[in-house]
Amino acid sequence: MAYYEGVTVKIITNGEPCPMYDDPDADGHEDPFNVSSPPQKYIEVVTGAQFSIVVTLDNNFSFAGCDALRVKVHYDAEPHGRYYDINRKTATGNLTFGELKIQDTSDSTVSPDAIKGLGRIQVSWQRIYIGKVTQGNYSDGGKGRKIISEVPEKVLKGKAIENMIKPGNPRPVSRSSYKHVKGIPMLGDAGRIVNVNILYRSKRILQMLGCIPRTPSPVPLPNNLEEAVIKPDDPQEQLRALRAQLTELEKRISNTSRPVVKSEQLRSTSNVKREREDHENEVKSKRSRRSGPLEVVDLTAD
């Protein structure tokens, strides 16, 4: 995802970059130089997956006379890294997509403002000159950062988020101090800060947002059941396919066990029945004409 003169941001998991999807709500007024409305993309996440954020400078990028590119990384609205890139590639340590637990009870320690940045990775960069270098202590770092892993349902207010980011284990440090480099921004357009947002969501939520197509339901059943392919890594797809196969088998069994009557047999049976009814009606008619008193007429009388 390159927005500014050869700078590319990728989320790498399992050694591969995550596909990025367009924002369905984008209106064309996004501005990479405006921190409140920068361009943003969506990625699909799997709970428990490890990843890293990689910023790469290709051959089209120009330092324009500066000393370095300062890259800042925020995720879940908290600052978690500042890097000075002079080697054309910057990468964070291993991070993990964790599960965001929803509480039924209210928690006064978590406010609506505290969760505004949940589900978002923000990367910004700026051309700088290297200024004064000072010493810092490792024991001073990391204070004031809060990882939100549980959110009351009332505070979340229907926001479509199911995950959060868990930082990796800190790297062992053999020294107690480090060098702090002061960056002096370049002036003019070349020194403007560029911002990019990456929103991470589960597959279910991406389907709800319309970023990726929904899974067809029910799963179409092939003509030959023996050729049905079931994805072993997707239990829901496997269950739907098995149910569809069971329904199809029940229909076939029902059709096989039902007696088949040929049309000729039906016509023959119908004809016999009509002939029998006609014969009975004729007999009844003859009997009805013979019923009643008989009159004797003498034909020999004078």
Tab-separated table of C-alpha atoms in Angstrom:
chain	number	residue	atom	x	y	z
A	1	MET	CA	0.000	0.000	0.000
A	2	ALA	CA	2.023	2.980	-1.254
A	3	TYR	CA	0.645	6.454	-0.645
A	4	TYR	CA	3.645	8.731	-0.839
A	5	GLU	CA	6.623	8.536	-3.163
A	6	GLY	CA	7.709	4.935	-2.814
A	7	VAL	CA	6.700	4.183	0.799
A	8	THR	CA	4.859	0.886	1.305
A	9	VAL	CA	3.207	-0.420	4.474
A	10	LYS	CA	2.502	-4.132	4.875
A	11	ILE	CA	1.176	-6.381	7.624
A	12	ILE	CA	3.151	-9.636	7.485
A	13	THR	CA	1.779	-12.845	9.002
A	14	ASN	CA	3.070	-16.372	8.396
A	15	GLY	CA	5.672	-14.868	6.112
A	16	GLU	CA	3.088	-13.408	3.731
A	17	PRO	CA	1.549	-9.919	3.461
A	18	CYS	CA	-2.107	-9.708	4.444
A	19	PRO	CA	-4.438	-8.804	1.562
A	20	MET	CA	-5.776	-5.277	1.979
A	21	TYR	CA	-9.355	-4.361	1.150
A	22	ASP	CA	-10.767	-0.975	0.221
A	23	ASP	CA	-12.822	0.984	2.711
A	24	PRO	CA	-16.486	0.674	1.597
A	25	ASP	CA	-17.238	4.032	3.246
A	26	ALA	CA	-14.477	5.952	1.452
A	27	ASP	CA	-15.829	9.099	-0.201
A	28	GLY	CA	-12.715	10.225	-2.065
A	29	HIS	CA	-11.874	13.035	0.346
A	30	GLU	CA	-9.215	11.109	2.285
A	31	ASP	CA	-5.990	13.045	2.794
A	32	PRO	CA	-2.732	11.320	3.815
A	33	PHE	CA	-1.495	14.619	5.262
A	34	ASN	CA	-4.544	14.975	7.537
A	35	VAL	CA	-4.297	12.806	10.639
A	36	SER	CA	-8.076	12.969	11.209
A	37	SER	CA	-9.064	11.641	7.763
A	38	PRO	CA	-6.206	9.634	6.246
A	39	PRO	CA	-6.669	6.852	3.683
A	40	GLN	CA	-7.434	3.524	5.285
A	41	LYS	CA	-7.587	-0.128	4.344
A	42	TYR	CA	-9.028	-3.264	5.958
A	43	ILE	CA	-7.270	-6.554	6.652
A	44	GLU	CA	-8.642	-9.905	7.826
A	45	VAL	CA	-7.273	-11.212	11.110
A	46	VAL	CA	-7.313	-14.571	12.839
A	47	THR	CA	-7.250	-14.641	16.636
A	48	GLY	CA	-3.879	-15.856	17.897
A	49	ALA	CA	-1.985	-15.103	14.675
A	50	GLN	CA	1.366	-13.351	15.015
A	51	PHE	CA	2.309	-10.511	12.712
A	52	SER	CA	4.677	-7.629	12.181
A	53	ILE	CA	4.312	-4.190	10.624
A	54	VAL	CA	6.801	-3.557	7.836
A	55	VAL	CA	7.531	-0.219	6.168
A	56	THR	CA	9.586	-0.461	2.979
A	57	LEU	CA	11.149	2.237	0.828
A	58	ASP	CA	11.529	1.281	-2.814
A	59	ASN	CA	13.858	2.810	-5.365
A	60	ASN	CA	11.359	5.564	-6.135
A	61	PHE	CA	11.688	7.025	-2.663
A	62	SER	CA	13.947	10.040	-2.300
A	63	PHE	CA	15.383	11.235	1.003
A	64	ALA	CA	15.515	14.696	-0.614
A	65	GLY	CA	18.666	15.560	1.305
A	66	CYS	CA	17.405	14.513	4.745
A	67	ASP	CA	19.253	12.188	7.125
A	68	ALA	CA	16.528	9.636	7.828
A	69	LEU	CA	12.842	8.799	7.700
A	70	ARG	CA	11.144	8.797	11.093
A	71	VAL	CA	8.452	6.117	11.260
A	72	LYS	CA	5.909	6.061	14.085
A	73	VAL	CA	3.580	3.152	14.798
A	74	HIS	CA	0.387	3.378	16.843
A	75	TYR	CA	-1.999	0.494	17.357
A	76	ASP	CA	-5.177	0.541	19.416
A	77	ALA	CA	-4.538	4.286	19.817
A	78	GLU	CA	-1.316	3.757	21.791
A	79	PRO	CA	2.197	4.671	20.588
A	80	HIS	CA	4.306	1.538	20.374
A	81	GLY	CA	7.379	2.404	18.368
A	82	ARG	CA	9.515	5.096	16.810
A	83	TYR	CA	12.037	4.119	14.177
A	84	TYR	CA	14.638	6.026	12.223
A	85	ASP	CA	14.914	4.422	8.823
A	86	ILE	CA	18.056	4.878	6.771
A	87	ASN	CA	18.230	1.328	5.389
A	88	ARG	CA	14.973	1.448	3.379
A	89	LYS	CA	13.194	-1.096	5.582
A	90	THR	CA	11.662	-0.898	9.054
A	91	ALA	CA	9.869	-3.717	10.863
A	92	THR	CA	8.283	-4.038	14.279
A	93	GLY	CA	8.771	-7.048	16.515
A	94	ASN	CA	6.268	-9.895	16.605
A	95	LEU	CA	2.787	-8.846	17.697
A	96	THR	CA	-0.324	-10.981	18.186
A	97	PHE	CA	-3.976	-10.504	17.293
A	98	GLY	CA	-5.710	-11.301	20.573
A	99	GLU	CA	-9.360	-11.740	21.449
A	100	LEU	CA	-11.255	-8.725	22.723
A	101	LYS	CA	-13.466	-9.941	25.557
A	102	ILE	CA	-16.869	-8.323	25.977
A	103	GLN	CA	-18.053	-7.825	29.566
A	104	ASP	CA	-21.690	-7.874	30.597
A	105	THR	CA	-21.045	-5.603	33.565
A	106	SER	CA	-19.902	-1.999	33.384
A	107	ASP	CA	-16.308	-1.040	34.104
A	108	SER	CA	-15.673	2.562	35.081
A	109	THR	CA	-11.976	2.267	34.203
A	110	VAL	CA	-12.739	1.923	30.464
A	111	SER	CA	-14.266	5.003	28.858
A	112	PRO	CA	-15.652	5.484	25.331
A	113	ASP	CA	-12.669	7.712	24.528
A	114	ALA	CA	-10.285	4.919	25.516
A	115	ILE	CA	-11.620	2.552	22.850
A	116	LYS	CA	-11.763	4.992	19.929
A	117	GLY	CA	-8.549	3.607	18.505
A	118	LEU	CA	-9.309	-0.080	19.062
A	119	GLY	CA	-9.029	-2.177	15.907
A	120	ARG	CA	-6.739	0.325	14.185
A	121	ILE	CA	-3.080	0.362	13.213
A	122	GLN	CA	-1.767	3.797	12.350
A	123	VAL	CA	1.572	4.303	10.639
A	124	SER	CA	3.061	7.731	9.974
A	125	TRP	CA	6.398	8.846	8.569
A	126	GLN	CA	8.332	12.053	8.059
A	127	ARG	CA	11.672	13.117	6.604
A	128	ILE	CA	13.985	14.466	9.292
A	129	TYR	CA	17.498	15.653	10.049
A	130	ILE	CA	19.379	14.015	12.890
A	131	GLY	CA	19.775	16.452	15.763
A	132	LYS	CA	21.100	16.192	19.283
A	133	VAL	CA	21.811	12.735	20.685
A	134	THR	CA	21.129	12.118	24.409
A	135	GLN	CA	21.256	9.148	26.757
A	136	GLY	CA	18.110	7.438	27.996
A	137	ASN	CA	17.379	4.631	30.457
A	138	TYR	CA	15.428	1.512	29.497
A	139	SER	CA	13.712	1.519	32.876
A	140	ASP	CA	11.999	4.784	31.889
A	141	GLY	CA	10.238	3.330	28.875
A	142	GLY	CA	6.855	1.679	28.634
A	143	LYS	CA	5.146	3.718	31.334
A	144	GLY	CA	1.619	4.937	30.855
A	145	ARG	CA	0.721	2.429	28.135
A	146	LYS	CA	-2.445	0.465	28.730
A	147	ILE	CA	-3.420	-2.651	26.817
A	148	ILE	CA	-7.214	-2.980	26.597
A	149	SER	CA	-8.243	-6.632	26.428
A	150	GLU	CA	-11.727	-6.397	27.993
A	151	VAL	CA	-14.447	-3.898	27.162
A	152	PRO	CA	-17.940	-3.515	28.678
A	153	GLU	CA	-20.662	-4.087	26.117
A	154	LYS	CA	-22.276	-0.802	27.131
A	155	VAL	CA	-19.093	1.141	26.316
A	156	LEU	CA	-18.532	-0.694	23.023
A	157	LYS	CA	-22.020	0.413	21.836
A	158	GLY	CA	-22.256	-2.046	18.961
A	159	LYS	CA	-18.863	-1.204	17.493
A	160	ALA	CA	-17.856	-4.060	15.187
A	161	ILE	CA	-14.618	-5.115	16.867
A	162	GLU	CA	-13.704	-8.593	18.102
A	163	ASN	CA	-9.906	-8.380	18.394
A	164	MET	CA	-7.102	-6.379	19.947
A	165	ILE	CA	-3.316	-6.360	19.614
A	166	LYS	CA	-1.085	-7.979	22.183
A	167	PRO	CA	2.554	-6.860	22.208
A	168	GLY	CA	5.237	-9.513	21.986
A	169	ASN	CA	7.694	-10.347	24.709
A	170	PRO	CA	10.252	-7.584	25.153
A	171	ARG	CA	13.657	-8.333	23.759
A	172	PRO	CA	16.391	-8.972	26.316
A	173	VAL	CA	18.508	-5.882	26.823
A	174	SER	CA	22.126	-6.160	27.915
A	175	ARG	CA	22.526	-2.406	28.421
A	176	SER	CA	20.677	-0.188	30.896
A	177	SER	CA	20.820	2.914	28.692
A	178	TYR	CA	20.307	3.832	25.056
A	179	LYS	CA	20.897	6.771	22.738
A	180	HIS	CA	17.960	9.043	22.098
A	181	VAL	CA	18.084	10.783	18.731
A	182	LYS	CA	16.261	14.057	18.303
A	183	GLY	CA	14.719	14.366	14.874
A	184	ILE	CA	14.388	17.756	13.218
A	185	PRO	CA	11.632	17.753	10.567
A	186	MET	CA	12.388	19.007	7.109
A	187	LEU	CA	10.593	22.152	6.038
A	188	GLY	CA	8.270	22.367	3.078
A	189	ASP	CA	6.219	19.641	1.401
A	190	ALA	CA	9.051	17.113	1.683
A	191	GLY	CA	8.840	17.336	5.485
A	192	ARG	CA	5.083	16.859	5.851
A	193	ILE	CA	3.864	13.957	7.983
A	194	VAL	CA	2.114	11.200	6.046
A	195	ASN	CA	-0.511	9.053	7.806
A	196	VAL	CA	-2.008	5.670	6.936
A	197	ASN	CA	-4.693	3.712	8.831
A	198	ILE	CA	-5.117	-0.050	8.659
A	199	LEU	CA	-8.270	-1.425	10.302
A	200	TYR	CA	-8.088	-5.063	11.339
A	201	ARG	CA	-11.307	-7.089	11.571
A	202	SER	CA	-12.421	-10.723	11.621
A	203	LYS	CA	-13.730	-12.389	8.467
A	204	ARG	CA	-17.300	-12.274	9.782
A	205	ILE	CA	-17.164	-8.517	10.319
A	206	LEU	CA	-15.503	-7.893	6.930
A	207	GLN	CA	-18.408	-9.760	5.330
A	208	MET	CA	-20.890	-7.646	7.275
A	209	LEU	CA	-19.126	-4.460	6.140
A	210	GLY	CA	-19.112	-5.621	2.520
A	211	CYS	CA	-15.317	-5.674	2.207
A	212	ILE	CA	-15.338	-9.334	1.179
A	213	PRO	CA	-18.204	-11.418	-0.274
A	214	ARG	CA	-20.362	-13.495	2.020
A	215	THR	CA	-20.128	-17.274	1.949
A	216	PRO	CA	-23.065	-18.659	-0.081
A	217	SER	CA	-25.585	-20.502	2.072
A	218	PRO	CA	-26.443	-23.276	1.607
A	219	VAL	CA	-23.291	-24.530	-0.020
A	220	PRO	CA	-24.107	-25.726	-3.588
A	221	LEU	CA	-24.086	-29.521	-3.735
A	222	PRO	CA	-22.250	-31.146	-6.646
A	223	ASN	CA	-24.110	-33.530	-8.953
A	224	ASN	CA	-21.891	-36.376	-7.848
A	225	LEU	CA	-21.713	-36.687	-4.068
A	226	GLU	CA	-18.451	-38.587	-4.335
A	227	GLU	CA	-16.868	-35.493	-5.880
A	228	ALA	CA	-17.841	-33.207	-3.002
A	229	VAL	CA	-14.864	-31.373	-1.563
A	230	ILE	CA	-15.016	-30.342	2.085
A	231	LYS	CA	-12.525	-27.878	3.515
A	232	PRO	CA	-10.998	-29.559	6.575
A	233	ASP	CA	-9.806	-26.226	7.993
A	234	ASP	CA	-13.279	-24.666	8.112
A	235	PRO	CA	-15.669	-26.452	10.521
A	236	GLN	CA	-18.656	-24.319	9.522
A	237	GLU	CA	-18.217	-25.080	5.827
A	238	GLN	CA	-17.776	-28.766	6.642
A	239	LEU	CA	-20.976	-28.813	8.689
A	240	ARG	CA	-22.994	-27.090	5.952
A	241	ALA	CA	-21.685	-29.475	3.310
A	242	LEU	CA	-22.507	-32.537	5.424
A	243	ARG	CA	-26.030	-31.275	6.068
A	244	ALA	CA	-26.565	-30.628	2.367
A	245	GLN	CA	-25.347	-34.119	1.511
A	246	LEU	CA	-27.623	-35.650	4.147
A	247	THR	CA	-30.640	-33.791	2.742
A	248	GLU	CA	-29.844	-34.938	-0.782
A	249	LEU	CA	-29.427	-38.557	0.328
A	250	GLU	CA	-32.769	-38.491	2.160
A	251	LYS	CA	-34.485	-37.231	-1.012
A	252	ARG	CA	-32.919	-39.973	-3.097
A	253	ILE	CA	-33.887	-42.675	-0.601
A	254	SER	CA	-37.456	-41.350	-0.470
A	255	ASN	CA	-37.768	-41.389	-4.264
A	256	THR	CA	-36.328	-44.910	-4.497
A	257	SER	CA	-38.637	-46.471	-1.876
A	258	ARG	CA	-41.806	-44.925	-3.354
A	259	PRO	CA	-43.762	-47.469	-5.556
A	260	VAL	CA	-43.731	-46.606	-9.233
A	261	VAL	CA	-47.014	-47.049	-11.108
A	262	LYS	CA	-46.933	-46.854	-14.867
A	263	SER	CA	-49.448	-44.733	-16.687
A	264	GLU	CA	-50.726	-47.747	-18.684
A	265	GLN	CA	-51.430	-49.612	-15.478
A	266	LEU	CA	-53.325	-46.612	-14.158
A	267	ARG	CA	-55.412	-46.368	-17.331
A	268	SER	CA	-56.138	-50.138	-17.283
A	269	THR	CA	-57.211	-50.040	-13.670
A	270	SER	CA	-59.429	-47.039	-14.361
A	271	ASN	CA	-61.103	-48.770	-17.323
A	272	VAL	CA	-61.830	-51.937	-15.331
A	273	LYS	CA	-63.332	-49.848	-12.574
A	274	ARG	CA	-65.625	-47.976	-14.996
A	275	GLU	CA	-66.766	-51.229	-16.663
A	276	ARG	CA	-67.585	-52.720	-13.278
A	277	GLU	CA	-69.597	-49.642	-12.307
A	278	ASP	CA	-71.488	-49.665	-15.660
A	279	HIS	CA	-72.391	-53.341	-15.266
A	280	GLU	CA	-73.704	-52.795	-11.757
A	281	ASN	CA	-75.805	-49.829	-12.892
A	282	GLU	CA	-77.294	-51.912	-15.734
A	283	VAL	CA	-78.283	-54.739	-13.376
A	284	LYS	CA	-79.877	-52.265	-11.000
A	285	SER	CA	-81.819	-50.723	-13.867
A	286	LYS	CA	-83.249	-54.082	-14.974
A	287	ARG	CA	-84.204	-54.927	-11.434
A	288	SER	CA	-85.986	-51.622	-11.038
A	289	ARG	CA	-88.113	-52.259	-14.186
A	290	ARG	CA	-89.210	-55.658	-12.869
A	291	SER	CA	-90.285	-54.434	-9.488
A	292	GLY	CA	-93.980	-53.670	-8.587
A	293	PRO	CA	-97.324	-55.660	-8.912
A	294	LEU	CA	-97.966	-57.701	-12.093
A	295	GLU	CA	-101.198	-57.255	-14.093
A	296	VAL	CA	-102.822	-60.267	-15.925
A	297	VAL	CA	-104.613	-59.523	-19.228
A	298	ASP	CA	-106.952	-62.170	-20.687
A	299	LEU	CA	-106.610	-62.134	-24.443
A	300	THR	CA	-109.247	-64.912	-25.056
A	301	ALA	CA	-112.221	-63.000	-23.759
A	302	ASP	CA	-115.099	-62.212	-26.094
